[in-house]
mmCIF file of C-alpha atoms in Angstrom:
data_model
loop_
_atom_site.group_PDB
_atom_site.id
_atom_site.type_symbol
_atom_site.label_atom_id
_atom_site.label_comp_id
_atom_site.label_asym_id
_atom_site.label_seq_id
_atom_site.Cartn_x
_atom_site.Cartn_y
_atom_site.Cartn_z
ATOM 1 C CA UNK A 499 -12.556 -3.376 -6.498
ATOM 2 C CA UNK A 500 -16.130 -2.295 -7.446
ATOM 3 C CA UNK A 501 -15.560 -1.306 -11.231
ATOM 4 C CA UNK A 502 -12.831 -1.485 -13.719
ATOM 5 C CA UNK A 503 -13.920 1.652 -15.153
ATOM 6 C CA UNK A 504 -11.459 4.722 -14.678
ATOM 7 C CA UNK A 505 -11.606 8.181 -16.041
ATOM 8 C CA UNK A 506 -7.439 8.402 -15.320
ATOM 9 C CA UNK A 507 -5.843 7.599 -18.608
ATOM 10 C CA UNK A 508 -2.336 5.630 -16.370
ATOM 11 C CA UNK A 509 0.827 4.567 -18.220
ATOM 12 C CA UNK A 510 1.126 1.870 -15.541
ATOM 13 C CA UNK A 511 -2.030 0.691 -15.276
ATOM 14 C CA UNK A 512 -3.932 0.000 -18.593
ATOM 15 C CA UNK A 513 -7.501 -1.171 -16.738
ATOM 16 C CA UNK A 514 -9.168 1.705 -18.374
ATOM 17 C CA UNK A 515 -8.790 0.480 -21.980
ATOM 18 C CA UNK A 516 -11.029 -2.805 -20.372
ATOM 19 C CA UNK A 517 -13.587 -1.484 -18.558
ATOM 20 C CA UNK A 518 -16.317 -3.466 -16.813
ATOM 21 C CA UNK A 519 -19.517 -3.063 -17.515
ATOM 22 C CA UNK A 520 -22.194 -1.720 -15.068
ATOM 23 C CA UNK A 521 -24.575 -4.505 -15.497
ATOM 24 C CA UNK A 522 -22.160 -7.175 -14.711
ATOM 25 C CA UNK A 523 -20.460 -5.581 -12.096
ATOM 26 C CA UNK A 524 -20.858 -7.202 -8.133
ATOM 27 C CA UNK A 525 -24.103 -5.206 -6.752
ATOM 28 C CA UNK A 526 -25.451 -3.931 -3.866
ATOM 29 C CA UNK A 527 -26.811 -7.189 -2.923
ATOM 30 C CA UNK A 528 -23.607 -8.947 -3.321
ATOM 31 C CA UNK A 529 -21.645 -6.476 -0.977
ATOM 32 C CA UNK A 530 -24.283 -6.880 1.793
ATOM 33 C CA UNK A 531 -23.997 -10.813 1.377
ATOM 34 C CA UNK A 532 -20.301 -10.476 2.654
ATOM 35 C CA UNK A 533 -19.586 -11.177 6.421
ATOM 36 C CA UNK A 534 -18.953 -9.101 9.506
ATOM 37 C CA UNK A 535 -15.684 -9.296 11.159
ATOM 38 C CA UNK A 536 -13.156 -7.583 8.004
ATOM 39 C CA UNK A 537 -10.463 -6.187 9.752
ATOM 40 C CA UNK A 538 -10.033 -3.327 6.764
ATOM 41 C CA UNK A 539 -11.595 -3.037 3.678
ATOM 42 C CA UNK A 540 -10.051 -1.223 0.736
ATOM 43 C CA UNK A 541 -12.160 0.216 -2.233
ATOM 44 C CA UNK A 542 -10.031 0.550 -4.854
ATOM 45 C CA UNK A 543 -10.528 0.136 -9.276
ATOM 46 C CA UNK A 544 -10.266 1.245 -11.690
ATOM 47 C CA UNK A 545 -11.909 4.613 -9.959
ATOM 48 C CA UNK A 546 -14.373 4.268 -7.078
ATOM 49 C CA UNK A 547 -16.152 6.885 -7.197
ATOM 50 C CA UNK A 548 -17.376 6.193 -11.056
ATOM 51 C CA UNK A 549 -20.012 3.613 -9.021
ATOM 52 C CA UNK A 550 -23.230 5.625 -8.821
ATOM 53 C CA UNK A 551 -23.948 4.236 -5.112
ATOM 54 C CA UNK A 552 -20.660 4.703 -3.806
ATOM 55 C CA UNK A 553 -22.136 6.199 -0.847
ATOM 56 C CA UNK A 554 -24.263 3.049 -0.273
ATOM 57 C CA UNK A 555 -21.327 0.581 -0.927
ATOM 58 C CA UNK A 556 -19.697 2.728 1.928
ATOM 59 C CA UNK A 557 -22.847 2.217 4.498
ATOM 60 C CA UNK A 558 -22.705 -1.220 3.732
ATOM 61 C CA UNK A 559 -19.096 -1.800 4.176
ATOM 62 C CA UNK A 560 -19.318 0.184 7.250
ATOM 63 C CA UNK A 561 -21.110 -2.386 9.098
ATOM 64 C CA UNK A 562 -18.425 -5.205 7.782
ATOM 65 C CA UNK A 563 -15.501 -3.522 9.169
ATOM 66 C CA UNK A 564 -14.051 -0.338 11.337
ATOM 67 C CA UNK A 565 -11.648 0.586 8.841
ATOM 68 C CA UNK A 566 -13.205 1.268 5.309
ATOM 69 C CA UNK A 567 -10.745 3.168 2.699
ATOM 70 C CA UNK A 568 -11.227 4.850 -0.346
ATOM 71 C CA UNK A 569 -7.839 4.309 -3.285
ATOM 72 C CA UNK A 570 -9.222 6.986 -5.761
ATOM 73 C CA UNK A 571 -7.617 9.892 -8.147
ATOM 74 C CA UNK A 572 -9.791 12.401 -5.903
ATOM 75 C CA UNK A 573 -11.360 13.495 -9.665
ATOM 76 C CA UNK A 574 -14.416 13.819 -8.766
ATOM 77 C CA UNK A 575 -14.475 15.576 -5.255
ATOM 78 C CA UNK A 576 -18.458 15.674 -5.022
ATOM 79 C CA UNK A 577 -18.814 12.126 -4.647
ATOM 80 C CA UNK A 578 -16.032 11.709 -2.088
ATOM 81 C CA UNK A 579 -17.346 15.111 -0.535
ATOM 82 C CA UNK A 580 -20.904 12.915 0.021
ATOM 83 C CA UNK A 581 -18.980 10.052 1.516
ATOM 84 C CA UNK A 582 -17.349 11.860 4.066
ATOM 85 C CA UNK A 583 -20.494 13.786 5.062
ATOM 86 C CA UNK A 584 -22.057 10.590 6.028
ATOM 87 C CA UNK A 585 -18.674 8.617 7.023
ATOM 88 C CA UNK A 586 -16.208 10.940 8.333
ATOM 89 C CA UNK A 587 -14.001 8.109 9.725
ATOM 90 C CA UNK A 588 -13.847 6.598 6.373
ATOM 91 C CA UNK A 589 -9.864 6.892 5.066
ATOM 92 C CA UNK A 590 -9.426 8.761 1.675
ATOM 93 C CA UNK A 591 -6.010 7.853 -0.106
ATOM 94 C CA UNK A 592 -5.860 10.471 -3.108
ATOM 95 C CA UNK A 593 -3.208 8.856 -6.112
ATOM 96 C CA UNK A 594 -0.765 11.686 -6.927
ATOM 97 C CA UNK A 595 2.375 10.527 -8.548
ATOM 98 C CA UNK A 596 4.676 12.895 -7.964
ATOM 99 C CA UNK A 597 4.344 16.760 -8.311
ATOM 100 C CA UNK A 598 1.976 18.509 -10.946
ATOM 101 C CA UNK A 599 3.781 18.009 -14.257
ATOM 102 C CA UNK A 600 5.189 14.389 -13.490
ATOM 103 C CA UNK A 601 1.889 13.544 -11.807
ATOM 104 C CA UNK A 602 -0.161 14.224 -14.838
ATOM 105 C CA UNK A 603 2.042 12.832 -17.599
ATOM 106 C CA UNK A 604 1.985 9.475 -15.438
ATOM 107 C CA UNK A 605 -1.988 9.541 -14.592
ATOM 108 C CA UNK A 606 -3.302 11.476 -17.788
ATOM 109 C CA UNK A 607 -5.212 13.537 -16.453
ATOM 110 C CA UNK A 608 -5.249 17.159 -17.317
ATOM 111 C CA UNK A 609 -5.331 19.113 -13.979
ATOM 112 C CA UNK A 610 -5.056 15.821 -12.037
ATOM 113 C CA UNK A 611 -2.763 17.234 -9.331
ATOM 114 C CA UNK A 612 -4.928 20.104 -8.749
ATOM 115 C CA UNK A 613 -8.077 18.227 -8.528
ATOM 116 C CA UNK A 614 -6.305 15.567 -5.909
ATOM 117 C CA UNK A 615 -4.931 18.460 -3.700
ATOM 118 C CA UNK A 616 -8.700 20.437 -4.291
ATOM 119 C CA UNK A 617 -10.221 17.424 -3.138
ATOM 120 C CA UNK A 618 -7.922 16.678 0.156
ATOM 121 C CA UNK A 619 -8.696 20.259 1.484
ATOM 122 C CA UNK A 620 -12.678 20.191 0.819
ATOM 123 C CA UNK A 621 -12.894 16.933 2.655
ATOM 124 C CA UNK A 622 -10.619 18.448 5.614
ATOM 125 C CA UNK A 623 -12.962 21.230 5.824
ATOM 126 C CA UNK A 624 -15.340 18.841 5.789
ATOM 127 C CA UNK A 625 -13.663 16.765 9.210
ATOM 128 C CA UNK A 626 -12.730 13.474 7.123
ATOM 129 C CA UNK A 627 -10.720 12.007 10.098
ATOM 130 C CA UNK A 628 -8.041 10.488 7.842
ATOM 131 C CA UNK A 629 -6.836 11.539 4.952
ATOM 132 C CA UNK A 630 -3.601 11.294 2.624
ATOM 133 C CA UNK A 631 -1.447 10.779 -0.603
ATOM 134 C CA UNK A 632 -0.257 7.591 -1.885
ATOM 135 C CA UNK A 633 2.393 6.922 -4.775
ATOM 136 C CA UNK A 634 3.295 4.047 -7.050
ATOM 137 C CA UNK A 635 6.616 4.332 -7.110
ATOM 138 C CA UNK A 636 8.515 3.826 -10.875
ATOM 139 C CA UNK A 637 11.515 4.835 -12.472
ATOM 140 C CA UNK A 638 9.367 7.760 -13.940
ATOM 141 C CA UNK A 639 8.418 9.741 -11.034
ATOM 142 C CA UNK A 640 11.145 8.401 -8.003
ATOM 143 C CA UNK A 641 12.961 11.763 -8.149
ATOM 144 C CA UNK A 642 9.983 12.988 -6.668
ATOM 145 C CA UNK A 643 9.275 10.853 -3.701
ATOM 146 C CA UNK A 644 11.021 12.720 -1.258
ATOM 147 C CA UNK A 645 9.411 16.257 -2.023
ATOM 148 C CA UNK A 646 5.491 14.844 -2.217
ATOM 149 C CA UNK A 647 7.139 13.340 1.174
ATOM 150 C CA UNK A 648 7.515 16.939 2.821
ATOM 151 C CA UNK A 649 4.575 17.933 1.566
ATOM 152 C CA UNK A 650 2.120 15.682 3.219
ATOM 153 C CA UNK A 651 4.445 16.452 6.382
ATOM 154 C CA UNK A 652 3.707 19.927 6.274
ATOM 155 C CA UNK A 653 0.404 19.440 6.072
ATOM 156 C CA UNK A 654 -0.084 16.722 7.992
ATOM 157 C CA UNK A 655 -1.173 13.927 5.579
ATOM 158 C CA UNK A 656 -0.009 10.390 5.507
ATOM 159 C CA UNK A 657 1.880 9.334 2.677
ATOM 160 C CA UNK A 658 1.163 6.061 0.944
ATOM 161 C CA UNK A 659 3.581 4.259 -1.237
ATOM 162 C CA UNK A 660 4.058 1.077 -3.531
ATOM 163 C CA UNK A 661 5.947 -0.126 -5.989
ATOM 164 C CA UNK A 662 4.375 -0.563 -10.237
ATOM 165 C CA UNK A 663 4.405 -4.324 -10.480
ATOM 166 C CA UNK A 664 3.265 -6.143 -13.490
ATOM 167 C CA UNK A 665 -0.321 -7.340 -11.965
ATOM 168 C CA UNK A 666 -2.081 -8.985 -14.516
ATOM 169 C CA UNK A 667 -5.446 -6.946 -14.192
ATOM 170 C CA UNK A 668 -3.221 -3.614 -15.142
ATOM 171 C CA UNK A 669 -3.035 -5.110 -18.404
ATOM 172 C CA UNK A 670 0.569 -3.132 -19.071
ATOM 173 C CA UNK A 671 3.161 -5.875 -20.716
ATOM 174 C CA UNK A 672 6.159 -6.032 -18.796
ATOM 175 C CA UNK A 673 5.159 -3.457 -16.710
ATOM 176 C CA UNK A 674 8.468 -3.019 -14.743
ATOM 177 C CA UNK A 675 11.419 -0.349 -13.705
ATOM 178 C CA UNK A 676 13.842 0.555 -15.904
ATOM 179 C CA UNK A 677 16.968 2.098 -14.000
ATOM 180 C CA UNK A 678 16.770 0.212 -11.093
ATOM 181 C CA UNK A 679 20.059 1.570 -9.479
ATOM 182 C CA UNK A 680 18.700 5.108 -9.750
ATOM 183 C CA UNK A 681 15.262 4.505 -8.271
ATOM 184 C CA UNK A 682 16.735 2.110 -5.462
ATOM 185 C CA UNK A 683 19.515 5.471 -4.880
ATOM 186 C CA UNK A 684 16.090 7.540 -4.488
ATOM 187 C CA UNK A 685 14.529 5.174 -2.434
ATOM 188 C CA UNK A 686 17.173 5.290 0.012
ATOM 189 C CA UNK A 687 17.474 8.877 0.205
ATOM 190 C CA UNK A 688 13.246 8.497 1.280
ATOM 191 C CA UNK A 689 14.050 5.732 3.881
ATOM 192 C CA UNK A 690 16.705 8.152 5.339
ATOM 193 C CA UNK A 691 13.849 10.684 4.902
ATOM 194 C CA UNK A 692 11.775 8.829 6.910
ATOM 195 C CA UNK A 693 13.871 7.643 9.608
ATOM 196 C CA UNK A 694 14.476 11.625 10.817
ATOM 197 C CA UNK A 695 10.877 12.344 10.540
ATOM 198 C CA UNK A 696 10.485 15.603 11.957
ATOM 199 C CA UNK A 697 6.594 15.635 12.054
ATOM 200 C CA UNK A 698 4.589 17.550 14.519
ATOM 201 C CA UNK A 699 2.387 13.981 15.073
ATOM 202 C CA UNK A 700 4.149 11.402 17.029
ATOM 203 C CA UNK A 701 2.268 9.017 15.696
ATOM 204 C CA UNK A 702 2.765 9.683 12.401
ATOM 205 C CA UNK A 703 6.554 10.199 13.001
ATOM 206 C CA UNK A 704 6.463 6.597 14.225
ATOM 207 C CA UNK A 705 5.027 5.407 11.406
ATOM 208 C CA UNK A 706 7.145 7.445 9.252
ATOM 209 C CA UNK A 707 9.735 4.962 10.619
ATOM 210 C CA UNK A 708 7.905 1.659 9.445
ATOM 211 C CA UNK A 709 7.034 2.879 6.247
ATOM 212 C CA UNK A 710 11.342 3.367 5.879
ATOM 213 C CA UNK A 711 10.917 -0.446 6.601
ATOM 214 C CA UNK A 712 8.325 -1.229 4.133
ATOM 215 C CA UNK A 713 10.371 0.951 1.781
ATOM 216 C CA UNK A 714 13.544 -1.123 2.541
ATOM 217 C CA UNK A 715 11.448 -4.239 1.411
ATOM 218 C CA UNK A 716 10.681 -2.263 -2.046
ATOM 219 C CA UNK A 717 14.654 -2.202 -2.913
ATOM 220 C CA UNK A 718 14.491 -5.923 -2.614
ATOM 221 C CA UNK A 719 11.973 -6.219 -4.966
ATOM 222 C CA UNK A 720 13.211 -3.613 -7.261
ATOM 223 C CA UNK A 721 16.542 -5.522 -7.590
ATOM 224 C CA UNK A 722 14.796 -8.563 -7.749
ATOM 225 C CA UNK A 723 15.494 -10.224 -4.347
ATOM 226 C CA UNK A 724 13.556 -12.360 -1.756
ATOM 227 C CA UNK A 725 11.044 -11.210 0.203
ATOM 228 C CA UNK A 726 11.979 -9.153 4.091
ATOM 229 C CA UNK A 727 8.657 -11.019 5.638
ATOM 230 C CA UNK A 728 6.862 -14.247 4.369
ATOM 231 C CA UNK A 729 3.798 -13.197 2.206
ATOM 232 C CA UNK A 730 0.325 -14.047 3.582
ATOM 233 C CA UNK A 731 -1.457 -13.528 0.318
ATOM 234 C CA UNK A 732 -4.939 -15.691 0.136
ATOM 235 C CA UNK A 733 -4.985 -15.723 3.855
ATOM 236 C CA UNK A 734 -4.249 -12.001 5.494
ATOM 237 C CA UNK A 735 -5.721 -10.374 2.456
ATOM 238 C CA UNK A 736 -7.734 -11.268 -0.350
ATOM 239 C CA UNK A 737 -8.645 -9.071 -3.649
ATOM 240 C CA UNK A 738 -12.324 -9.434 -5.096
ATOM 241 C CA UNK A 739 -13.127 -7.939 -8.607
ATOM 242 C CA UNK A 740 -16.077 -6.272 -10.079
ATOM 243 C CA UNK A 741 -16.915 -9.658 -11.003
ATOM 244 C CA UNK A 742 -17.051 -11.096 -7.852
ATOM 245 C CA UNK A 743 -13.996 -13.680 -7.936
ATOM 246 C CA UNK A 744 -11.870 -13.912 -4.849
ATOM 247 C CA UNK A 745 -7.927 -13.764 -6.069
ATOM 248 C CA UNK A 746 -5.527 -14.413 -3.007
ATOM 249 C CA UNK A 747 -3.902 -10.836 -4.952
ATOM 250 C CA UNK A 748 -3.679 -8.963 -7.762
ATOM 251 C CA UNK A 749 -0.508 -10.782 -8.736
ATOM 252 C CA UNK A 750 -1.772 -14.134 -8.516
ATOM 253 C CA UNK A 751 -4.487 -15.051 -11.219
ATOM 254 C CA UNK A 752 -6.588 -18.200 -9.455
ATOM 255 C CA UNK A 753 -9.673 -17.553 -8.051
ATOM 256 C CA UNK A 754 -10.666 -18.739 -4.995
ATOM 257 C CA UNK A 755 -14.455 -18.593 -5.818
ATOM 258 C CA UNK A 756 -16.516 -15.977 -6.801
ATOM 259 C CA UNK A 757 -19.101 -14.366 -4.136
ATOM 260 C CA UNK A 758 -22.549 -13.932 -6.741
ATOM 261 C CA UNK A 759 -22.103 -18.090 -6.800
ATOM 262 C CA UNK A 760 -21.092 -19.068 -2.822
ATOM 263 C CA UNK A 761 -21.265 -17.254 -0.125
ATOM 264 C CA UNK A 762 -18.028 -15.615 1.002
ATOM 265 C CA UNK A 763 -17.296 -17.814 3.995
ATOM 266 C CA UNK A 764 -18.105 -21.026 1.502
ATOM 267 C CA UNK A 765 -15.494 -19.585 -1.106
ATOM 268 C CA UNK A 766 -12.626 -19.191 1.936
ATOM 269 C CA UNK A 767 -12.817 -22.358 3.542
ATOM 270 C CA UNK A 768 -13.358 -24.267 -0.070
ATOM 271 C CA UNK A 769 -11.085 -27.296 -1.190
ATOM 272 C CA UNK A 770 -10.271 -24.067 -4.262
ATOM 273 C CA UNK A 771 -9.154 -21.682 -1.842
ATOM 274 C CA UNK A 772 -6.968 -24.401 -0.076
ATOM 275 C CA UNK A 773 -5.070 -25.374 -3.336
ATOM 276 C CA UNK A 774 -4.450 -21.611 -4.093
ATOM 277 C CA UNK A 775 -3.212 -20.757 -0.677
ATOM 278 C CA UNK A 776 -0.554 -23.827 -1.255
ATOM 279 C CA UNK A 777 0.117 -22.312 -4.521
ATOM 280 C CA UNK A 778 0.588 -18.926 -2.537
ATOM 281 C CA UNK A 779 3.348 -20.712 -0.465
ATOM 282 C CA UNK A 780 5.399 -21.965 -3.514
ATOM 283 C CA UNK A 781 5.328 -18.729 -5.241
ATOM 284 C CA UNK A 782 8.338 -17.261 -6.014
ATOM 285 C CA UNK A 783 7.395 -13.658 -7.539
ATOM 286 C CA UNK A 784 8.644 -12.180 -4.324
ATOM 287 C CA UNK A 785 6.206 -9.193 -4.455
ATOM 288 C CA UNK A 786 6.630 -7.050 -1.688
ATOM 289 C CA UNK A 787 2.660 -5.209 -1.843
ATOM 290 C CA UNK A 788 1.199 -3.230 0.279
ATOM 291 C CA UNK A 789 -1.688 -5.669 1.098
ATOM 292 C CA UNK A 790 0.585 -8.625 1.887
ATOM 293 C CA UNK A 791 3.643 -6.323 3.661
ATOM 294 C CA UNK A 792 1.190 -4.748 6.225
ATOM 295 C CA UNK A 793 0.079 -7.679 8.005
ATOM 296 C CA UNK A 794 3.586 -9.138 7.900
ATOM 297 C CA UNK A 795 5.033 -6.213 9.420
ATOM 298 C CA UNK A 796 2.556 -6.593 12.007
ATOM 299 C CA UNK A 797 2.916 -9.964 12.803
ATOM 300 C CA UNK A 798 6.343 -9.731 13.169
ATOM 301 C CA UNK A 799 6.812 -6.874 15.023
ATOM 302 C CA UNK A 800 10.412 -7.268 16.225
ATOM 303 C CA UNK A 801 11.989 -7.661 13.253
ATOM 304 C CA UNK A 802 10.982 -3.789 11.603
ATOM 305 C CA UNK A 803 11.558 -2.521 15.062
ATOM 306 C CA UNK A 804 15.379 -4.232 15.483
ATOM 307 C CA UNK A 805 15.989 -2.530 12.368
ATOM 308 C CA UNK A 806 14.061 0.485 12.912
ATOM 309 C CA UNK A 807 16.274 1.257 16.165
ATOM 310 C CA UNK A 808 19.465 0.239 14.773
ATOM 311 C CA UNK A 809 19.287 2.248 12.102
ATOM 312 C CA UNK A 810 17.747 5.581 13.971
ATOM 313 C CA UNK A 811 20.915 5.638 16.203
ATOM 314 C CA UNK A 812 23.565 4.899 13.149
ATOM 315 C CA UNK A 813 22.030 7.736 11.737
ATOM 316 C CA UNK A 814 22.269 9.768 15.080
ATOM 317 C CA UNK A 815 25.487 9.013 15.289
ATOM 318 C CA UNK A 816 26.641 10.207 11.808
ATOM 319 C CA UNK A 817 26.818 6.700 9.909
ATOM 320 C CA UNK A 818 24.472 5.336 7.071
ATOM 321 C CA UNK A 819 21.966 2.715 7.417
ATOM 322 C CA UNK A 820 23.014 -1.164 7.001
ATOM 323 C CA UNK A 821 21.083 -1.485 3.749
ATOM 324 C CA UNK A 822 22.273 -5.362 3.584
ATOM 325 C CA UNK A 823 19.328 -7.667 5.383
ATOM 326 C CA UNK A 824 20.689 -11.329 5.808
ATOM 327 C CA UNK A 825 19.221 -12.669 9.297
ATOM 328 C CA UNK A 826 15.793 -11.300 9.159
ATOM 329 C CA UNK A 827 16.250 -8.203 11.805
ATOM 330 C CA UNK A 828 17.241 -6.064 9.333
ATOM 331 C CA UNK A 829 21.425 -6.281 10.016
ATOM 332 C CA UNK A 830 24.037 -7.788 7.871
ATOM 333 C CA UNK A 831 26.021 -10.184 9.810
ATOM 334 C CA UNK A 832 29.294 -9.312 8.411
ATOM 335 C CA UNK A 833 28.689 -5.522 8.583
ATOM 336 C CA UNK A 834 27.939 -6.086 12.725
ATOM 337 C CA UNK A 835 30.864 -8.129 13.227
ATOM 338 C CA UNK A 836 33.281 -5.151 11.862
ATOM 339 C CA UNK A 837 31.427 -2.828 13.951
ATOM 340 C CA UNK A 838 31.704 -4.777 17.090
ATOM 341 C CA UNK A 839 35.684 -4.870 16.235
ATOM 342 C CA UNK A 840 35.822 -1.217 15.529
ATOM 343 C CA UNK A 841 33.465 0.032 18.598
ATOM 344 C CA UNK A 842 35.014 1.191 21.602
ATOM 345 C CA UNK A 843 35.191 -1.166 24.959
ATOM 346 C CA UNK A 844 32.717 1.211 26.412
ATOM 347 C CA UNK A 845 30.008 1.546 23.894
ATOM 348 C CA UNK A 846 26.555 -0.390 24.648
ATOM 349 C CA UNK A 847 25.461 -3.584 22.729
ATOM 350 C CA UNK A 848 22.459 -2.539 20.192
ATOM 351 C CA UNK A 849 22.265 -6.215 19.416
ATOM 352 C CA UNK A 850 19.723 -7.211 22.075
ATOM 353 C CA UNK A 851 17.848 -3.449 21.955
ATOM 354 C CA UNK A 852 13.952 -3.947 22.496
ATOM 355 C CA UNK A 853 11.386 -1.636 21.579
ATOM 356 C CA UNK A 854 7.372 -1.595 21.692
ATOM 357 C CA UNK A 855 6.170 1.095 19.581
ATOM 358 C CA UNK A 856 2.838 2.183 17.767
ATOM 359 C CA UNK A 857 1.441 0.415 14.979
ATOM 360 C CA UNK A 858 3.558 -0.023 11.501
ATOM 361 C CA UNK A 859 2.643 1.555 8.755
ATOM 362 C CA UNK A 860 -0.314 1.459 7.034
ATOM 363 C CA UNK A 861 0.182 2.063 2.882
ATOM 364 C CA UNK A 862 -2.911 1.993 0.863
ATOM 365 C CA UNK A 863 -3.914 -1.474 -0.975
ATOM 366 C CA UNK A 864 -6.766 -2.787 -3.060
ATOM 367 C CA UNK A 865 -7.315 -5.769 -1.056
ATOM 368 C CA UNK A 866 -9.784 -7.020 1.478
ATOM 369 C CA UNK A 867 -8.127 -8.450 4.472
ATOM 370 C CA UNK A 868 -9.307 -11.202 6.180
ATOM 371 C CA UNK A 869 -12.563 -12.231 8.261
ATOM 372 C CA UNK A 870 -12.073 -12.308 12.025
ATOM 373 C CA UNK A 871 -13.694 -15.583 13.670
#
């Protein structure tokens, strides 16, 4: 995160009321100190694109990492426009939460929705390479997830989501969902959603079908439950502020060092970072974020896919989706042992079913993932 500073005016994120300030924010200098080898880098805020050099924190980054991506409210198109000139391959992740009205309301910005969608379709015409929506998910806007859903379908976007959490540098007090029954009903009907993607792009219909995974993982954490994948937070990803401290997430309020004191490389293999990552293993908040869920996914592979598969066929063959996850593929025991009572002698075994697919999905964070060696 370069600045704190944000011209969006969020009900679930209160960083705007505590700005940073320009002069004490990490600098040029700073950014070019940081290694090679980043496996994805994630500029995120407060708002980007309020940095004057944004452009020049993007040719630095570019030479850190493959994947650069910008987490902005697509406000001020010009700057991104200048980006994308220079880095087509760079991802843009425009904020909308949920259609014009609802989207505003939530963000506070007049004309926000028009200025997101206004700002996707100049940077298409100017051949940005990636592009897409991303929503936090809340019990204010969850009615809408499905129908910003077929809209970046239809036009061919990737959609982005997470779940408001009460991070401590959003500054909102018990920043959680109220109605958690409804939005976990909504959720479901998006994970269904997902798992028929009908998209033109197999590859994004594939990962149409991990993101119903990664969505599965938000119902847990709605309702308050462990958890699908162990969290890697400190290790897969880390999340530096304007400041320059390293946090192992925005959850988790230790620093691991800050990078204007130590280099980077001296701050993650410190006696500091150690103790945090072991406080990272005893943590029980259970957050299931996009920066810590994406390399888990990954890693275990299998898992997502058994369930994945499993549930693509129920759904072919006219049953719901096992929504109970007790042995870590993504089935319920007890629901499989009916099954197998009920199923007909003839009908195959899905219980060994393998799978190698595309990559999961890839949902927009405001981390920094982790130096390759």
């Amino acid at each position: 995160m370069p600045t704190y500073r944000c011209n969006a005016r969020c009900q679930i994120c209160h960083i705007w009321k505590y700005p940073s300030q320009k002069n004490d924010e990490i600098t040029l200098e700073d950014i070019d100190a940081l290694p090679e080898g980043f496996c994805r880098i994630n500029l995120g805020g407060g708002e980007p694109t309020l940095r004057d050099d944004i452009v020049e924190i993007v040719d630095i980054l570019s030479t850190k990492t493959d994947h650069v991506e910008i987490s902005t409210n697509g406000f001020l198109t010009s700057r991104l426009a200048a980006v994308i000139k220079r880095h087509p391959e760079v991802r843009v992740r425009v904020s909308l939460d949920g259609l014009p009205k609802k989207n505003d309301e939530i963000r506070g910005m007049k004309n926000g929705f028009d200025h997101g969608m206004r700002t996707i379709l100049k940077l298409r015409e100017l051949g940005a390479k990636d592009l897409g929506f991303a929503i936090t998910i809340s019990h204010r806007n969850s009615d809408d997830l499905v129908d910003l859903y077929h809209l970046c379908a239809q036009m061919g976007l990737e959609f982005s989501q997470s779940v408001v959490h009460d991070a401590w540098q959003f500054r909102v007090p018990h920043n959680v969902i109220e109605n958690r029954e409804e939005v976990v009903s909504e959720i479901k009907g998006f994970i269904r959603e997902l798992l028929c993607s009908k998209r033109r792009d197999h590859f994004l219909r594939v990962k149409d079908w991990y993101r119903a995974y990664l969505n599965r993982g938000f119902i847990n954490f709605v309702r308050g439950d462990g958890r699908l994948l162990p969290c890697g937070a400190g290790t897969d990803i880390v999340f530096v502020d304007p400041y320059g401290e390293i946090y192992p997430c925005n959850a988790l309020p230790e620093s691991m060092g800050n990078i204007k004191e130590r280099s980077f490389r001296e701050c993650w293999e410190s006696a500091q970072a150690q103790r945090v990552r072991r406080m990272v293993s005893e943590c029980t908040k259970n957050c299931w974020m996009v920066g810590t869920s994406r390399p888990a996914i990954k890693r275990n592979l299998r898992r997502p896919t058994a369930w994945v598969l499993k549930n693509k066929i129920r759904l072919l063959l006219g049953k719901d989706i096992i929504w109970d996850v007790e042995n870590g593929d993504g089935i319920g025991d007890k629901e499989m042992i009916e099954e197998k009572q009920e199923a007909p002698s003839g009908m195959i075994s899905l219980q060994e079913e393998k799978c190698a697919t595309s990559s999961p999905a890839e949902p927009v964070s405001s981390e920094v993932t982790s130096p390759t060696d």
